[in-house]
Coordinates of C-alpha atoms and ligand atoms in Angstrom, one line a residue:
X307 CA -11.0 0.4 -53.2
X308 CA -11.6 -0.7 -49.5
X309 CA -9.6 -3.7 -48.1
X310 CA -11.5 -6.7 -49.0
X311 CA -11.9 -5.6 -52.4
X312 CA -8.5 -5.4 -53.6
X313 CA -7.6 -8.4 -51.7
X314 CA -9.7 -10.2 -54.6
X315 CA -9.0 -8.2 -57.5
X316 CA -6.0 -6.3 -56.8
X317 CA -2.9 -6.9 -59.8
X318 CA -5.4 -9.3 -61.4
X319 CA -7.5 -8.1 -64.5
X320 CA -9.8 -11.2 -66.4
X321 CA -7.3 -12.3 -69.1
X322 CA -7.2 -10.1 -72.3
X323 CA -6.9 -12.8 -74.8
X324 CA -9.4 -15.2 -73.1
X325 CA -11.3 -13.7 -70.4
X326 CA -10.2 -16.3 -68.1
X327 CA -11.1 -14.8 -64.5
X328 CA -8.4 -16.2 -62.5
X329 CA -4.9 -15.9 -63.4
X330 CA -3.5 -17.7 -65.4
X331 CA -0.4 -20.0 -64.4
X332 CA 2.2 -19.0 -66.3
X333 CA 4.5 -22.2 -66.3
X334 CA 7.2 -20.7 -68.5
X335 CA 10.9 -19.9 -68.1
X336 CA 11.2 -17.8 -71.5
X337 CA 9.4 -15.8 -73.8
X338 CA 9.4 -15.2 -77.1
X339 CA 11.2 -12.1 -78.5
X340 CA 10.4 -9.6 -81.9
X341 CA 13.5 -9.2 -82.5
X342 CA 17.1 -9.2 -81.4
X343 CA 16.8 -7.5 -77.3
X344 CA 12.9 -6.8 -78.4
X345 CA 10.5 -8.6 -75.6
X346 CA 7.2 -8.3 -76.3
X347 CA 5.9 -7.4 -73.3
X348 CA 9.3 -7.0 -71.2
X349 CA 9.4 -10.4 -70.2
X350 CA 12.5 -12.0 -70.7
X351 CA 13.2 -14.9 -68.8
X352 CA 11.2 -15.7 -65.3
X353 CA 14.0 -15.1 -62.9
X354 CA 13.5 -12.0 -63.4
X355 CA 10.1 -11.1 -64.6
X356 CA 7.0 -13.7 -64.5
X357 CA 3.5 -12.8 -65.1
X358 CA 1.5 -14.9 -62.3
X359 CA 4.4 -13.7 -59.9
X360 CA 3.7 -9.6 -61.2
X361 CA -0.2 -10.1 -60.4
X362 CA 0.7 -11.3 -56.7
X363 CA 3.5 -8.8 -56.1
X364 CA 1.0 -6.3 -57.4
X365 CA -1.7 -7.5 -55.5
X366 CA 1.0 -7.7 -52.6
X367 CA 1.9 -3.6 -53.1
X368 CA -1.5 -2.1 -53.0
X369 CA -2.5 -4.8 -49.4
X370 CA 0.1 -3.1 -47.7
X371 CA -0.1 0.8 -48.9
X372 CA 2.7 0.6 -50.8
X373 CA 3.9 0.9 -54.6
X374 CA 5.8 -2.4 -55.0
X375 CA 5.4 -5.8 -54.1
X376 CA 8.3 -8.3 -54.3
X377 CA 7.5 -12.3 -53.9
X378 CA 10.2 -14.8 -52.8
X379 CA 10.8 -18.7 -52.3
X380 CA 10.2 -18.3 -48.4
X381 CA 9.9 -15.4 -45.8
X382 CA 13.6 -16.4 -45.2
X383 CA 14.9 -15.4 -48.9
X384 CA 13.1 -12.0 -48.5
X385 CA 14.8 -11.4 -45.6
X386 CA 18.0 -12.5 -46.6
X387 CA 17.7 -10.3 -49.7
X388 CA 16.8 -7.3 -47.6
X389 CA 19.7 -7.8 -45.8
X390 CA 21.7 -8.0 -48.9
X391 CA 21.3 -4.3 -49.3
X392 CA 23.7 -3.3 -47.0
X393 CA 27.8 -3.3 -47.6
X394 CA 29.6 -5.4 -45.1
X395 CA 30.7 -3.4 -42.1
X396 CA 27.2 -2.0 -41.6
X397 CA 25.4 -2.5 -38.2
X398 CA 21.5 -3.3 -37.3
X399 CA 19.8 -3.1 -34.9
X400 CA 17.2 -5.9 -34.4
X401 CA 14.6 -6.9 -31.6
X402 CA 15.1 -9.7 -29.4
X403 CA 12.3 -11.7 -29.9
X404 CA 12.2 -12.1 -33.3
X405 CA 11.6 -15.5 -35.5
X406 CA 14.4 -17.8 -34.1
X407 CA 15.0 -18.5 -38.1
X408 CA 15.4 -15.0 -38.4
X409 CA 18.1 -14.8 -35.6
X410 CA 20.0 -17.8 -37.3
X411 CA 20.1 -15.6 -40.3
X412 CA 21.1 -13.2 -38.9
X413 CA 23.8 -14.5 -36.1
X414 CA 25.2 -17.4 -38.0
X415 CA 24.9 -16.7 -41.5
X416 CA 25.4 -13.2 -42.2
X417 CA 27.5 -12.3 -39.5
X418 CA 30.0 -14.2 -41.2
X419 CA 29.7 -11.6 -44.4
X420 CA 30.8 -9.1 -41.8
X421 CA 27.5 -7.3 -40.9
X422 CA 26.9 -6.8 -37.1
X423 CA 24.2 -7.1 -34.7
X424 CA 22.5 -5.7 -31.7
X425 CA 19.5 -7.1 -30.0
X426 CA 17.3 -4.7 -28.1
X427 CA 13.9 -5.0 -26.3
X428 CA 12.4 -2.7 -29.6
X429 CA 8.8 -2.7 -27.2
X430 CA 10.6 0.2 -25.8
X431 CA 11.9 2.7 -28.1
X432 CA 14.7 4.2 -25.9
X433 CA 16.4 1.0 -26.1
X434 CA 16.1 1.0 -29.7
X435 CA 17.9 5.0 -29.8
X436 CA 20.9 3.5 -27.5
X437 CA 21.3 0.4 -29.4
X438 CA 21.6 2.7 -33.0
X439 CA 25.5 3.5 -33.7
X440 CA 27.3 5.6 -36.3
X441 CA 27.3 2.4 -38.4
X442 CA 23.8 1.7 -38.3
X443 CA 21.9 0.9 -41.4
X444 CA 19.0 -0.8 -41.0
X445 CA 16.5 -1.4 -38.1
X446 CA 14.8 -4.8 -38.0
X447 CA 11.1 -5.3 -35.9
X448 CA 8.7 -7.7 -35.8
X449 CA 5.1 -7.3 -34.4
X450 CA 3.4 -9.0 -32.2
X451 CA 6.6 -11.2 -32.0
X452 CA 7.1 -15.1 -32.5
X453 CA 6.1 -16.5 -29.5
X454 CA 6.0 -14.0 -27.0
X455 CA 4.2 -11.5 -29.1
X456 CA 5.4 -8.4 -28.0
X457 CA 4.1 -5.5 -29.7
X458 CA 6.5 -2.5 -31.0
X459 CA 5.4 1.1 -31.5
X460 CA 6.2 1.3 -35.0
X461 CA 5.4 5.3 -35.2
X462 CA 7.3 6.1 -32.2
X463 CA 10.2 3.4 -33.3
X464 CA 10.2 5.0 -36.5
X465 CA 10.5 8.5 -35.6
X466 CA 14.0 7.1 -33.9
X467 CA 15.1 5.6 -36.8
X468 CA 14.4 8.2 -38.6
X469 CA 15.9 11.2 -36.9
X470 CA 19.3 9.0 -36.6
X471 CA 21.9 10.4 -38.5
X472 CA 22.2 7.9 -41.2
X473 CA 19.2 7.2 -41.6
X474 CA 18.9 3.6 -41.4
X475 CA 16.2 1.5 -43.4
X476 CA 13.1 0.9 -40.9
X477 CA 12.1 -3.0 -42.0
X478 CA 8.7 -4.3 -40.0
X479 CA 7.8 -8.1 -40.4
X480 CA 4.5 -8.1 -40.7
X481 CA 3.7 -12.0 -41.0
X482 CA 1.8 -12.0 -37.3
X483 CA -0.8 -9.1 -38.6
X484 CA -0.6 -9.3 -42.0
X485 CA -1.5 -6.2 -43.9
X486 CA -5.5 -6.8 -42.7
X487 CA -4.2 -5.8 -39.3
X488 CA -2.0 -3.4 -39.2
X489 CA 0.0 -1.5 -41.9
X490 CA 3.6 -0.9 -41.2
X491 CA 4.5 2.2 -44.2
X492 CA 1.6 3.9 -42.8
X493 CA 3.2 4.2 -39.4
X494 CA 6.6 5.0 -41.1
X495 CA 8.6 1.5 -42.1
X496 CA 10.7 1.9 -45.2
X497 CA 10.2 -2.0 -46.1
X498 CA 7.4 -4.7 -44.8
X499 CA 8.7 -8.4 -44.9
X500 CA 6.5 -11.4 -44.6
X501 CA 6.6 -15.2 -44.6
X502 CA 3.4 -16.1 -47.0
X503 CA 3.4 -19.3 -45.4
X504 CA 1.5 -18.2 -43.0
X505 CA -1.5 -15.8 -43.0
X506 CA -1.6 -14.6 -46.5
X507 CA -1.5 -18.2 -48.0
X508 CA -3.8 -19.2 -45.0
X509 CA -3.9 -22.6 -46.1
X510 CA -0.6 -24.4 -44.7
X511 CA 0.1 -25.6 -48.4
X512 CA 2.6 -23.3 -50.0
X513 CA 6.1 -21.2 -48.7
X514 CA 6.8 -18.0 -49.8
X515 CA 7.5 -14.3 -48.6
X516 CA 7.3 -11.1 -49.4
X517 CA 8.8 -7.5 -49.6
X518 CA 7.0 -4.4 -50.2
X519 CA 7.9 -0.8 -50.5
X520 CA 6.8 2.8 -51.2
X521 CA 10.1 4.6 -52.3
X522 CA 10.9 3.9 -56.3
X523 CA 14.7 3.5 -55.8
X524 CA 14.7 1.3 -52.6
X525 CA 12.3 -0.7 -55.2
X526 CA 15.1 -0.7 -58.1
X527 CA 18.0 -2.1 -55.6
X528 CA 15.7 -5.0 -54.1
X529 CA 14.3 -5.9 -57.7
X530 CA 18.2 -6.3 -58.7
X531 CA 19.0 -8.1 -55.8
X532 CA 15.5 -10.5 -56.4
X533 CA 16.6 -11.2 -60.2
X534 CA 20.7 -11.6 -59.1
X535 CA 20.3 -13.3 -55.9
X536 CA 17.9 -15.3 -57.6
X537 CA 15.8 -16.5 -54.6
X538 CA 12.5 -16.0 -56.6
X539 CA 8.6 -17.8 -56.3
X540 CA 7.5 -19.7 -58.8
X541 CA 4.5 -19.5 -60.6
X542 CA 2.2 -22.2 -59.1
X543 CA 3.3 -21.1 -55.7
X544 CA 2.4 -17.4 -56.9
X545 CA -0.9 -18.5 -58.0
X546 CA -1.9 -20.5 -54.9
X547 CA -1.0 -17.1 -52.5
X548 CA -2.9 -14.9 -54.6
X549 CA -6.2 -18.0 -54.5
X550 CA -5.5 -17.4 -50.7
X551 CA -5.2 -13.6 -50.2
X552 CA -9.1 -13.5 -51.6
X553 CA -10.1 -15.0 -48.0
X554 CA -7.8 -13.1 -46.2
X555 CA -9.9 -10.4 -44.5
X556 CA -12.6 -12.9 -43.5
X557 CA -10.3 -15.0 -42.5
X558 CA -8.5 -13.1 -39.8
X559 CA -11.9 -11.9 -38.1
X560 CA -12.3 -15.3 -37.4
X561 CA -9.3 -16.4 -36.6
X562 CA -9.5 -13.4 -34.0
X563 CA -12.6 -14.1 -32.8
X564 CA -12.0 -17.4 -31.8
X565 CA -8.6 -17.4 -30.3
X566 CA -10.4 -14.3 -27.5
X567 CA -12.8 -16.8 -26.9
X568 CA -9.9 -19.4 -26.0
X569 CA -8.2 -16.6 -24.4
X570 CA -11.5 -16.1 -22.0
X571 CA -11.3 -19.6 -21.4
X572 CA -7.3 -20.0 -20.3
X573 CA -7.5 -16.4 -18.1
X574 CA -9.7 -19.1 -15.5
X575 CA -8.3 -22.1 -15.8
X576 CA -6.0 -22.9 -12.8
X577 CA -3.2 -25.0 -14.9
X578 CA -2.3 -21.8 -16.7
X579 CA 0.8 -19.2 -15.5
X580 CA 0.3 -16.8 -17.8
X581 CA -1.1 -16.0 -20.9
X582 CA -0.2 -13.8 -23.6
X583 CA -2.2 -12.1 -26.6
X584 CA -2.2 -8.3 -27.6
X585 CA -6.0 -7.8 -27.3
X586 CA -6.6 -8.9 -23.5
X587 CA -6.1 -5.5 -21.4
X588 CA -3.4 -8.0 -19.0
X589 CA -1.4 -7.4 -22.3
X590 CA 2.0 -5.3 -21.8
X591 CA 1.5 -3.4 -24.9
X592 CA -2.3 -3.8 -25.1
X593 CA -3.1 0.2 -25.8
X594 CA -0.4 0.0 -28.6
X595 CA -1.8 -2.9 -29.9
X596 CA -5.5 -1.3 -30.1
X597 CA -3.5 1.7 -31.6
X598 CA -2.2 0.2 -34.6
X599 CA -3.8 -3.2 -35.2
X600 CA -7.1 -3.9 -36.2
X601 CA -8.0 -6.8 -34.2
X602 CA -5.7 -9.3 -31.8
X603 CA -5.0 -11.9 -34.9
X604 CA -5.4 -15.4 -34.4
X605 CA -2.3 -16.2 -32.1
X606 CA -1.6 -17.1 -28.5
X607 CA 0.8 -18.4 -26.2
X608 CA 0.3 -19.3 -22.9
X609 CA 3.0 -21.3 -19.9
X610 CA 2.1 -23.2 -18.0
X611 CA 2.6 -24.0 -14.4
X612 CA 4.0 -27.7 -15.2
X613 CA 6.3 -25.7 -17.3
X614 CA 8.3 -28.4 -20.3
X615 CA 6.5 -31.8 -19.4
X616 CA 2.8 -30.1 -19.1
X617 CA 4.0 -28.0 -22.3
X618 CA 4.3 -31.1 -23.9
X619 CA 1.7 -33.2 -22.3
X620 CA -1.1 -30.6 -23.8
X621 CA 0.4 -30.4 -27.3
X622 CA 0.1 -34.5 -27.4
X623 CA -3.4 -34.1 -26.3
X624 CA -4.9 -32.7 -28.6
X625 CA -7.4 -34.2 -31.8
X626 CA -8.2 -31.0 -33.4
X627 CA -5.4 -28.9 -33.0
X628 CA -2.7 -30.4 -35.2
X629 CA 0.9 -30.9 -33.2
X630 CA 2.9 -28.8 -35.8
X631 CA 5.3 -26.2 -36.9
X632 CA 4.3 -23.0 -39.0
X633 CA 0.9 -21.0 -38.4
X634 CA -1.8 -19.1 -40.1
X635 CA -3.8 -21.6 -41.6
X636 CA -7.6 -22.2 -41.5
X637 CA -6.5 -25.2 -39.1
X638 CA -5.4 -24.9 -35.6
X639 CA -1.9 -26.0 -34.8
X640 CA -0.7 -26.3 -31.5
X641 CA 3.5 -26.4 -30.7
X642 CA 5.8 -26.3 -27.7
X643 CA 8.3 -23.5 -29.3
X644 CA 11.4 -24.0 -27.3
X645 CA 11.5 -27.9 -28.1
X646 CA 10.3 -27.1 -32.0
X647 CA 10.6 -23.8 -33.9
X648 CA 12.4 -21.7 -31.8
X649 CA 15.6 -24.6 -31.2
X650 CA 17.6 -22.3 -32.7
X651 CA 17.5 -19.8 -30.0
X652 CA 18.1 -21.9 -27.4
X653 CA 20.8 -20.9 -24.9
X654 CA 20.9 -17.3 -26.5
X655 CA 19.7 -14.3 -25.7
X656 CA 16.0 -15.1 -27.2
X657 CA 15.7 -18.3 -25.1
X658 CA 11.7 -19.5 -25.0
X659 CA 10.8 -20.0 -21.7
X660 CA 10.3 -24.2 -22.4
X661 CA 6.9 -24.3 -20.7
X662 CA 5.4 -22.1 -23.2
X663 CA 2.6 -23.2 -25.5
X664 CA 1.9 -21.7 -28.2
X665 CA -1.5 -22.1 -30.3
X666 CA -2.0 -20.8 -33.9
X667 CA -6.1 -20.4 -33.6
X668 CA -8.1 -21.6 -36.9
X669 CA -11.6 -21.0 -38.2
X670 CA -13.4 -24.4 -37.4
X671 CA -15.9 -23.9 -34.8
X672 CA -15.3 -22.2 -31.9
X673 CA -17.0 -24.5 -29.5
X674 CA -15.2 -27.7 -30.4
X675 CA -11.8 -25.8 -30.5
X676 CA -12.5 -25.2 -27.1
X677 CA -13.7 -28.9 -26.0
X678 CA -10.0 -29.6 -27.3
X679 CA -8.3 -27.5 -25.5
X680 CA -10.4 -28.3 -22.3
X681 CA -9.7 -31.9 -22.2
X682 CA -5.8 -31.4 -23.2
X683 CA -5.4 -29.2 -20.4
X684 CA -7.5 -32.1 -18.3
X685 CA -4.3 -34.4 -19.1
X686 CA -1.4 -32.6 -18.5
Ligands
LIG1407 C1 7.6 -13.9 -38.1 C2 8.2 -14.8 -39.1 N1 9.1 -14.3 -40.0 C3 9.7 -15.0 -41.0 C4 9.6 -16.4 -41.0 C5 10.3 -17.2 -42.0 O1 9.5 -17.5 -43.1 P1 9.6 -18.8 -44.0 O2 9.4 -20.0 -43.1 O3 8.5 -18.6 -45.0 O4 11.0 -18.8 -44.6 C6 8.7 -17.0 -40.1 C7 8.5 -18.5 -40.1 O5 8.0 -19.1 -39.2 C8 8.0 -16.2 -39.1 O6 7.2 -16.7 -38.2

């Protein structure tokens, strides 16, 4: 089955015992047993094993080209849980743009459990192979990255990682691209994270994330770690991803088509510095981005001249792009990242520059997105 297809009917069969088409909810923390250690279908308890959550990891597994799909409360907990493979002393290597939660995760939190590490520019591979030491265990990319969305190599990145001596797990987070775009296991990741909340929820209503995998035993150690870390989705929230991974692929065309057309418009307009999205040839990394992503995706940042006060002066101007955190839902959102998601970062080594806009493109008309933008920019 093609794309679009199993985005709709991937993990999800029509109810055998009522034909119901959709899945059901299954709002239930136990299950009955035959007998003594006899589930009746293998469900015990829902920590562990819940059958709304199985049809979206499925459904999760076969997006992405992989075998098995693992759902979580947020994009954070599947990362955390990731991590939580590795023994304490290990070392990885991770690219220094990534999600400024990610970076407190990773800096704060688990550096404290005694894991250490590196952040390297990964948009170049070499300084990926001199950041990799005899400790390394696990190599962490994003791409395009949150804001500046930088685009990583992921075959030649992987053929690094690979050729290292310990072979260190190669883990992509996907959320920018989503699996529509560009599939990380087929260009040699070991794991693909992603923050539902965003482009495979689509809707700005639920939080949740995801792990997938193709090797069986790297699949064993996470499902442990998901069932004793506990960090799990529940049902409803399971339900609402998989209502909003049917729209998926039509949603990202548009999402892409209507952020070029924005991006056509800011290229002229004279109160813009720079502007930044994979598909525009000005891009950096804009062959590698043809290479291994289907279209450009529905995000773009731009800085502008005024730098922090014009920053902010635009993302108060506008009506229909909705001042606000998060991204990847059928609404526009507009944000100043320095001053909002990415505060975290700030005085670090993944500062945002604090004049940077950065615009999470919906799928209302194209026209009046750009009217909005047009008279925001007007103001500042
Ligand atoms: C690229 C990326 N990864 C991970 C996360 C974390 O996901 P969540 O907010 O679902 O915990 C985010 C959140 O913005 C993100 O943008």
């Amino acid at each position: 089955m093609k794309f679009e297809t199993l985005a709709i009917h991937a993990g999800q069969e029509p109810d055998p015992n009522n034909g119901a088409v959709m899945t059901p909810v299954y709002l239930t923390s136990t299950y009955m047993q035959d007998g003594v250690g006899r589930p009746r279908q293998g469900y015990e308890y829902s920590r562990t094993q819940n059958p709304t959550r199985k049809a979206l990891q499925d459904c999760l597994a076969a997006l992405e080209g992989g075998s098995y799909g693992l759902a979580f409360a947020s994009g954070l907990a599947a990362t955390d849980t990731v991590l939580r493979l590795l023994d304490s002393d290990s070392h990885v290597v991770a690219g220094d743009d990534v999600y400024g939660g990610t970076f407190r995760l990773f800096d704060k939190v688990l550096r404290r459990f005694k894991l250490d590490f590196t952040f390297a520019d990964t948009t170049d591979p070499e300084s990926v192979a001199e950041a990799l030491t005899p400790s390394t265990r696990l190599v962490w990319l994003e791409t395009p990255t949150n804001p500046y969305l930088r685009v990583t190599d992921i075959r030649a990145v992987a053929e690094i990682v690979h050729s290292h001596e310990n072979k260190p797990l190669m883990v992509v987070d996907n959320t920018f691209a989503t699996p529509y775009l560009q599939r990380p296991l087929e260009l040699g990741a070991d794991i693909v994270v992603h923050s539902m909340t965003k482009y495979l929820g689509g809707h700005s209503d639920v939080v949740g994330g995801a792990v997938i995998v193709k090797d069986k035993v790297l699949a064993e150690k996470l499902a442990f770690l998901q069932n004793a870390v506990g960090a799990v989705i529940g049902p409803m929230d399971s339900f609402l991803f998989l209502r909003g991974i049917k729209t998926l692929p039509i949603r990202m065309d548009r999402h892409a088509e209507n952020a070029m057309a924005i991006v056509e418009f800011l290229e002229e307009h004279p109160k813009v510095g720079k502007f930044i999205y994979p598909f525009h040839p000005s891009h950096p990394q804009y062959k590698i981005a043809k290479q291994q992503m289907r279209n450009g995706g529905g995000m773009i940042s731009f800085i502008m001249k005024g730098g922090r006060a014009a920053a902010i002066k635009v993302a108060e101007a506008t009506k229909i792009f909705t001042l606000a955190e998060s991204l990847g839902g059928v609404e526009s959102l507009i944000e100043v990242p320095a001053a909002m998601t990415h505060l975290s970062v700030a005085g670090s080594q993944l500062d945002v520059d604090p004049g940077l806009v950065r615009l999470s493109v919906g799928i209302e008309n194209k026209d009046d997105l750009l009217d909005d933008i047009r008279q925001a920019l007007d103001k500042a």
